[in-house]
Coordinates of C-alpha atoms and ligand atoms in Angstrom, one line a residue:
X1 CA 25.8 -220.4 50.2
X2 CA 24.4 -217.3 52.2
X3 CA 21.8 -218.1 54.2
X4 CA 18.8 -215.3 54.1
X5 CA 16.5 -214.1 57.1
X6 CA 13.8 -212.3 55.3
X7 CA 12.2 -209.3 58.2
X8 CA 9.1 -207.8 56.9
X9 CA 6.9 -210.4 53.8
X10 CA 5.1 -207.0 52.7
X11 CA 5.3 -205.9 48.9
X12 CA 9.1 -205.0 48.4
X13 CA 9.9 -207.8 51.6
X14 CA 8.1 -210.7 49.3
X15 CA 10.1 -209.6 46.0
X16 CA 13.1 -209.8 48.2
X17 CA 12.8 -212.8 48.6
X18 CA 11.9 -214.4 45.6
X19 CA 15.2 -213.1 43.9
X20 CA 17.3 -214.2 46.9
X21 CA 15.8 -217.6 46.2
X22 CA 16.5 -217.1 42.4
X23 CA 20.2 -216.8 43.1
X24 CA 22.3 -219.6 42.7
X25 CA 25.0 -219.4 46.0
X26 CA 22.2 -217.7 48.0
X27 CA 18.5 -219.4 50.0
X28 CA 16.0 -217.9 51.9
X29 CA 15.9 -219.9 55.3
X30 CA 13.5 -218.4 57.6
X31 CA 10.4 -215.4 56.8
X32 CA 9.7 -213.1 59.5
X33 CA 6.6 -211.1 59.3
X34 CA 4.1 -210.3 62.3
X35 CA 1.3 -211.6 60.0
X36 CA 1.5 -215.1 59.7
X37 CA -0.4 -215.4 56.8
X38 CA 2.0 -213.2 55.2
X39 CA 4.9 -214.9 56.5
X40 CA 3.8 -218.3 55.5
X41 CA 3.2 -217.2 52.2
X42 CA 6.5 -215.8 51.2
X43 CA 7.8 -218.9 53.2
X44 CA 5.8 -221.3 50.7
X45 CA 7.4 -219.6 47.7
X46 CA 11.0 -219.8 48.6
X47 CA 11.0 -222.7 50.5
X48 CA 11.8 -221.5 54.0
X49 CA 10.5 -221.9 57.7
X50 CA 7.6 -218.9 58.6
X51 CA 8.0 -217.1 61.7
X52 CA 6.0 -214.3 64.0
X53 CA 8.7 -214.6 66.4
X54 CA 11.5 -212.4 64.9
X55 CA 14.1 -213.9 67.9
X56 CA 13.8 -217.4 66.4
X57 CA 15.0 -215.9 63.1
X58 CA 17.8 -213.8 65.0
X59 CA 18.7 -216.8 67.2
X60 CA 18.9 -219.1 64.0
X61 CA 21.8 -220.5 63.1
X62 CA 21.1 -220.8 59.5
X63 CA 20.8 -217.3 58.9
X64 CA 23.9 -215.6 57.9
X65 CA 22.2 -212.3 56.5
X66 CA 18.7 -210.3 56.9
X67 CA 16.9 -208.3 54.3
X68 CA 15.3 -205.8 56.4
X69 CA 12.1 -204.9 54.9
X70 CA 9.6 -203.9 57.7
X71 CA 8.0 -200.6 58.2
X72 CA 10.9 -197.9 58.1
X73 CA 9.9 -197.1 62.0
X74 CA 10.9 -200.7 62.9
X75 CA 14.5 -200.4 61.0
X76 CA 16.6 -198.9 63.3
X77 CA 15.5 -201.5 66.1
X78 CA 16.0 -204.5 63.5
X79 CA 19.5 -203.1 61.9
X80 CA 20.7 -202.8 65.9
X81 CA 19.0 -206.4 66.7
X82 CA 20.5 -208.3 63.9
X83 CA 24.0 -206.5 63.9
X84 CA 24.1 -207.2 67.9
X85 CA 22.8 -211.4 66.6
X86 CA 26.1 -211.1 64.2
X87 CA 24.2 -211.3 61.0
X88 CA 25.6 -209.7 57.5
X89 CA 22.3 -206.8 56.9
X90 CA 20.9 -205.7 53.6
X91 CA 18.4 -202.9 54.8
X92 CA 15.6 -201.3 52.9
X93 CA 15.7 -197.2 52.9
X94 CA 15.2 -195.1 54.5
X95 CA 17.5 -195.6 57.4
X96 CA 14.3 -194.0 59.6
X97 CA 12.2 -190.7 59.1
X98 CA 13.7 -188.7 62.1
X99 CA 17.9 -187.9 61.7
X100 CA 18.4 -188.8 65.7
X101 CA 17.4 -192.0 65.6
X102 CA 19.6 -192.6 62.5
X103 CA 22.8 -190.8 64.7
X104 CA 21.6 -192.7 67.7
X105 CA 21.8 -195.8 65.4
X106 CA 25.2 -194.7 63.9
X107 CA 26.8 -194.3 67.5
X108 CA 25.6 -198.0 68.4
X109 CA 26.5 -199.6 65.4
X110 CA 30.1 -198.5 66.0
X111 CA 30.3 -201.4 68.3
X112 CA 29.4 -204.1 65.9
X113 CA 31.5 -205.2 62.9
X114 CA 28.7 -206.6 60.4
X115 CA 28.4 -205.2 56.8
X116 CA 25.2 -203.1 56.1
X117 CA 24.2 -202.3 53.0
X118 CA 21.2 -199.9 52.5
X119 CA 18.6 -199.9 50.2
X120 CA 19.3 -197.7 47.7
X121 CA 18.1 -199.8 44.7
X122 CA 18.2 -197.5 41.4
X123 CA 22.5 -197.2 41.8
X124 CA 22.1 -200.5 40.2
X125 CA 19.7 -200.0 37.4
X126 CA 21.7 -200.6 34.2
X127 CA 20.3 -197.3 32.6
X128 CA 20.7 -195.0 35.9
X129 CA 24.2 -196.7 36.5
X130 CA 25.4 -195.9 32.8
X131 CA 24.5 -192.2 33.2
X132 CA 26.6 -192.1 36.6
X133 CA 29.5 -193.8 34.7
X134 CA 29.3 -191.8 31.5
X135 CA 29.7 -188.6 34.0
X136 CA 32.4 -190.3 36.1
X137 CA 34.5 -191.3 32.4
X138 CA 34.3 -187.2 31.0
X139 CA 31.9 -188.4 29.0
X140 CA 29.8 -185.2 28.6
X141 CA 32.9 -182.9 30.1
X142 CA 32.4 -181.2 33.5
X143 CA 29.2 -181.8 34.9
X144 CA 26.9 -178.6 34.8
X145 CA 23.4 -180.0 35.0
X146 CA 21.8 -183.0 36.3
X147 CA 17.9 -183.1 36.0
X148 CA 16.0 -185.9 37.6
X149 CA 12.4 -186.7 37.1
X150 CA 10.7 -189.1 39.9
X151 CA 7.1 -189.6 39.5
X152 CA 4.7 -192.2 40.9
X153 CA 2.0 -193.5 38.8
X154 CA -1.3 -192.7 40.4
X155 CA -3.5 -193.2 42.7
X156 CA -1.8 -191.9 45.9
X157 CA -1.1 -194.9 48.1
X158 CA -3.5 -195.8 50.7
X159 CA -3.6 -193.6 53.5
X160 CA -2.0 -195.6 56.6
X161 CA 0.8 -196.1 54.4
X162 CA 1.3 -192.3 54.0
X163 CA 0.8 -191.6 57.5
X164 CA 3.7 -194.0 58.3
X165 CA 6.0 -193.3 55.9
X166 CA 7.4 -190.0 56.9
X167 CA 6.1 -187.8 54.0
X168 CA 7.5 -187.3 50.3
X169 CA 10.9 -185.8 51.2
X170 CA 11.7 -188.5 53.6
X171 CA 10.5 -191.6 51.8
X172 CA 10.2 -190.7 48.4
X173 CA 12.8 -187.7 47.2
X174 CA 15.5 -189.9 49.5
X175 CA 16.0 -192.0 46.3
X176 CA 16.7 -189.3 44.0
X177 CA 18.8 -186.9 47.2
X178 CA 21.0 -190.6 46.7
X179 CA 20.8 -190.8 42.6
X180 CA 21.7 -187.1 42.7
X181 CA 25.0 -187.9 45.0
X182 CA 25.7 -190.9 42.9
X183 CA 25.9 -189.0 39.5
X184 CA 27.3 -185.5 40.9
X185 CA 30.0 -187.8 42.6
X186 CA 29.7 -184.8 45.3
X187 CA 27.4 -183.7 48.0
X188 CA 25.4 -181.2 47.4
X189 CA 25.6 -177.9 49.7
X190 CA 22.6 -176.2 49.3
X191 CA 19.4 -176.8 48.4
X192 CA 16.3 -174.6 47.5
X193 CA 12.6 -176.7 47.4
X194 CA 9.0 -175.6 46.2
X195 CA 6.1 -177.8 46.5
X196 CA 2.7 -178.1 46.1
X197 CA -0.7 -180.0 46.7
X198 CA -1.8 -180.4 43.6
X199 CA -2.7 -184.6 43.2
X200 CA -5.3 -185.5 46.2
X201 CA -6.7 -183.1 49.3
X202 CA -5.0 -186.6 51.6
X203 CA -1.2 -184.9 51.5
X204 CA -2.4 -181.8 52.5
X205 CA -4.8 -183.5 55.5
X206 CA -1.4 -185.5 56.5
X207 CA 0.4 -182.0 56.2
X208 CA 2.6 -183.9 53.2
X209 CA 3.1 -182.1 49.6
X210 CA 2.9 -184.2 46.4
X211 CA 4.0 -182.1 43.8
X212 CA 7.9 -181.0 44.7
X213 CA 10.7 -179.1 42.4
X214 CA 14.6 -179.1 44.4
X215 CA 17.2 -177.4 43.4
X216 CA 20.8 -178.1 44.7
X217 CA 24.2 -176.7 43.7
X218 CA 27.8 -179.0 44.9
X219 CA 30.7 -177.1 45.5
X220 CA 31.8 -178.0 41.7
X221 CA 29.1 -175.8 40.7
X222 CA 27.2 -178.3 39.3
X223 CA 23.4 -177.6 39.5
X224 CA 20.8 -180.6 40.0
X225 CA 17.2 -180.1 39.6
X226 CA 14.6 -183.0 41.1
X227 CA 11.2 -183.1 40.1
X228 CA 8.5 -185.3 42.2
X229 CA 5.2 -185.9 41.7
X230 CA 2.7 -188.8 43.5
X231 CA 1.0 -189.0 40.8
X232 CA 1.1 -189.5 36.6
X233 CA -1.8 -190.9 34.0
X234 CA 1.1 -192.5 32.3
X235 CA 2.9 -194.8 34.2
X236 CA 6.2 -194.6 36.3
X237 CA 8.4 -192.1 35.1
X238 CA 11.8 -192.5 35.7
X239 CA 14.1 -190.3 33.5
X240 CA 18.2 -189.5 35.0
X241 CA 19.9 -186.8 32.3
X242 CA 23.3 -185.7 33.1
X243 CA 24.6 -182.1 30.8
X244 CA 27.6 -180.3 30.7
X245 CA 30.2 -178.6 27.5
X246 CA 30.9 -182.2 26.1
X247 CA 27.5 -183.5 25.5
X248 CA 24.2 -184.8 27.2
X249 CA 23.7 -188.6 28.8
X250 CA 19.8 -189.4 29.8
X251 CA 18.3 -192.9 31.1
X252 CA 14.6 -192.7 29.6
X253 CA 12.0 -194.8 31.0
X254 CA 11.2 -198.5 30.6
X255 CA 8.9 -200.3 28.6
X256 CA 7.7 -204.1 28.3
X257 CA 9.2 -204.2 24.6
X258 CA 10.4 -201.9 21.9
X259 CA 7.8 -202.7 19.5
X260 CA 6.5 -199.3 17.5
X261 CA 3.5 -199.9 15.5
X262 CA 2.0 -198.0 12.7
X263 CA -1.7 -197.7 11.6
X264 CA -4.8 -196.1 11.3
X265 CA -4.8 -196.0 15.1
X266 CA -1.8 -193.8 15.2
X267 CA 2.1 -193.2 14.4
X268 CA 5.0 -195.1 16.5
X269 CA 2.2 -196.2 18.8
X270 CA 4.7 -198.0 21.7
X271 CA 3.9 -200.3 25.0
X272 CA 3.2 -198.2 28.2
X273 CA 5.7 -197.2 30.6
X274 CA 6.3 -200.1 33.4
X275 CA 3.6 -199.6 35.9
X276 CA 5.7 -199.0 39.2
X277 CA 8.9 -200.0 41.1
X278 CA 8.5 -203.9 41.5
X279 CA 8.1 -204.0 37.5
X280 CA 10.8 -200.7 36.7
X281 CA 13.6 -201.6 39.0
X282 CA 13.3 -206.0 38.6
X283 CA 16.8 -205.3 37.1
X284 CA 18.3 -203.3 39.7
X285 CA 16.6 -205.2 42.6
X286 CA 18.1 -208.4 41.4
X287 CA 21.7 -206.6 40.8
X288 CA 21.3 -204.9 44.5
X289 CA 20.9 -208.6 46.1
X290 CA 23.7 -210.1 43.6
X291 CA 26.4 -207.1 44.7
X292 CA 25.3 -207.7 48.6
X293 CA 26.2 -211.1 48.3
X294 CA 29.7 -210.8 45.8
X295 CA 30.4 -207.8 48.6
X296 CA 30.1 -210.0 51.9
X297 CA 31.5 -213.0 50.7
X298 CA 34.1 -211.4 48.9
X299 CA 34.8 -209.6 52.5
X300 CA 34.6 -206.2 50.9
X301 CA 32.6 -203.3 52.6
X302 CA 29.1 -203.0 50.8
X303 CA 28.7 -200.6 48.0
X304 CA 25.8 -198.2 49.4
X305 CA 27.0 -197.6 53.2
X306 CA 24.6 -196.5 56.3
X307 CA 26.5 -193.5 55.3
X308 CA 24.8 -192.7 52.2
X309 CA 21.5 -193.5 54.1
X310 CA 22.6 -190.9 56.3
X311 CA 23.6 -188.5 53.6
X312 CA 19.9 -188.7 51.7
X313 CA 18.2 -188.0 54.8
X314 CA 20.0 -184.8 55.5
X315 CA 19.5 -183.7 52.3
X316 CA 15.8 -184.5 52.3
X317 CA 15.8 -182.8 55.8
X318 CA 17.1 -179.8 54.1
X319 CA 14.4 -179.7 51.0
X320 CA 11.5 -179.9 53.8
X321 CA 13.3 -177.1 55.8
X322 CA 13.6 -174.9 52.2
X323 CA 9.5 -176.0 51.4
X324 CA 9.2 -174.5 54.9
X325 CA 10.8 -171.5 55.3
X326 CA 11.0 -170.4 51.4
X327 CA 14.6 -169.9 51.9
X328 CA 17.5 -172.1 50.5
X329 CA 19.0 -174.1 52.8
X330 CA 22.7 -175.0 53.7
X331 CA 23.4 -178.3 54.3
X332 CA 25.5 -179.8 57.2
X333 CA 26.8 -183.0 56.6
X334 CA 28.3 -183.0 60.2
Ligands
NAD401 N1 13.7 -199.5 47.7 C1 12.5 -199.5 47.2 O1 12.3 -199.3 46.1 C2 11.3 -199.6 48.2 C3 10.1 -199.8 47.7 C4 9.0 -200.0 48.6 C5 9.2 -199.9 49.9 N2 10.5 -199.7 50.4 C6 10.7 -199.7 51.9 O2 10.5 -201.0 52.4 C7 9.9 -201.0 53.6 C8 8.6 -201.8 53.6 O3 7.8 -201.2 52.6 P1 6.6 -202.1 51.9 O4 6.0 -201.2 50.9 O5 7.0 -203.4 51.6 O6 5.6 -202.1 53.2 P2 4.5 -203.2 53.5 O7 3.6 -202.6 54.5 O8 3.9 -203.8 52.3 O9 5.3 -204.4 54.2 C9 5.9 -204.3 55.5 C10 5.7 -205.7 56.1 O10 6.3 -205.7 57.4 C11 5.5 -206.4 58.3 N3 6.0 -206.1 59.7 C12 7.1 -206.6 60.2 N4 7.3 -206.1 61.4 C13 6.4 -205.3 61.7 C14 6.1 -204.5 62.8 N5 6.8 -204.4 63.9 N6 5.0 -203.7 62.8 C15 4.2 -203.7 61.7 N7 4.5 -204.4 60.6 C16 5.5 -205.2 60.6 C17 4.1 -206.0 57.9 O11 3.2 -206.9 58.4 C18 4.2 -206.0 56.4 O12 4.0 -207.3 55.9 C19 9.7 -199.5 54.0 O13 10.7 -199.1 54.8 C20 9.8 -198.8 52.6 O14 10.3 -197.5 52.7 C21 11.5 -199.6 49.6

């Protein structure tokens, strides 16, 4: 039985721990958050003792592993604190907003032998991870184009959350900079971005875009496009297609049921797309915490490594320097 620390009860930090709670060789034992309102609440739901303190949780000895799901300017701190208390760390992305602190973190974390898994949640989306493995069997030949669409259903979150979050390259193009290196099998080595305010005057006020278009080429030659908006009419779109001589692979979006109806009101009328993350990505939340805890117990290494964290963020790094200077942008991996 693993034995869960939650850090952080906020909107992914509460989900967290509900399907720990859900899984039958796993309990959540103790709910760090420094609102005890928020603590206690997620506490109530699974069962477990609520904390402001986050050293009783560290100190516990019913904790074996921490879902790290504060504010991504507390991670670093909390990875190094609970890898230093011995604890088994499932951390949300990203790693942080600023590369130093990551290779600061990196060069500390050296010292402690603790798996880490990061937060990269769509590798385990059963339609995302069928495109990846349809690419990685020859399925549609050599790779030549990978096209991923990544846009959040509006309104723009509220505004302390932007200001905190480190901007749409850092916290919201990481996931697809980690989708792209998961289908391409390859790391991208050079990147060209345009972007644009064109959803809500508060990006441009923070000095943030919300409309972005990457473009990255590997050293294949394989070309993959990212698209990013903060904001859609529609719903969350979510769409990963994958191109090359042999054929074409796409996961399409997600719906509450397949039903089509036909009427006076219109042809092949079908449910709305999922609203947002919680709803899209249930599957591949559930399959992230289910592969942490086969990894760890099984004593293998995790499958997404502070490495890959690392990875997205220097790609993201490079699209922000591309917006900036209008020029493409080698990337440095070193
Ligand atoms: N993988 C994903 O799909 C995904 C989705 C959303 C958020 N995230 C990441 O998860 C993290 C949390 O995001 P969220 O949307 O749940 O945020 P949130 O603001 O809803 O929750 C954060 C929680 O941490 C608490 N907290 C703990 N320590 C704190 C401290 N020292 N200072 C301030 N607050 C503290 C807050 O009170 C809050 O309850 C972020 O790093 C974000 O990038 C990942």
């Amino acid at each position: 039985m693993m034995r869960f620390g939650i850090i952080g009860t906020g909107r992914i930090g509460d989900m967290h721990a509900r399907l720990i709670a859900l899984q039958p060789d796993a309990v959540v034992t103790w709910c760090f958050d420094v609102f005890e309102d928020s603590a206690r609440r997620t506490a109530e739901a699974v069962g477990a003792r609520a904390t402001t303190d986050v050293d009783a949780l560290l100190a516990a000895d019913d904790v074996d592993a921490v879902l790290i799901a504060s504010p991504t300017d507390t991670h670093v701190e909390m990875i190094l604190r609970s890898a230093e208390a011995g604890k088994s760390i499932l951390c949300e992305k990203p790693i942080d907003v600023d590369i130093e602190m990551v290779e600061k973190c990196r060069e500390k974390l050296l010292t402690f032998d603790v798996p880490l898994q990061l937060g990269f949640n769509r590798r385990f989306d059963p339609s995302h991870a069928g495109v990846r493995n349809a690419v990685a069997n020859g399925e549609v030949g050599a790779l030549e184009l990978l096209v991923i669409t990544s846009r959040d259903p509006g309104p723009p979150p509220p505004r302390a959350i932007l200001e905190a979050c480190g901007g749409l390259f850092r916290d919201t193009t990481i996931h697809d900079m980690d989708m792209a290196r998961f289908v391409l099998g390859e790391d991208p080595v050079e990147v060209f971005t345009m972007a644009a305010n064109r959803v809500d005057p508060v990006f441009a006020e923070l000095g943030d875009v919300d409309t972005a278009m990457i473009v990255m080429r590997a050293d294949s030659g394989a070309l993959c496009h990212i698209n990013n908006s903060r904001r859609t009419n529609y719903g969350y779109d979510q769409r990963v297609e994958a191109f090359g001589a042999e054929g074409m692979v796409r996961s399409n979006n997600h719906r509450p049921s397949e039903v089509s109806r036909y009427g006076a009101g219109g042809t092949a009328k079908r449910d709305e797309l999922l609203h947002f993350f919680i709803e899209r990505y249930r599957a591949a939340y559930e399959a992230e915490i289910r592969d942490f805890i086969d990894q760890v117990t099984a004593g293998k290494p995790p499958s997404v490594t502070f490495e890959d964290g690392r990875r997205a963020l220097i790609l993201s790094e490079a699209a922000l320097k591309s917006y900036q200077t209008n020029q493409p942008v080698k990337v440095d991996y070193s």
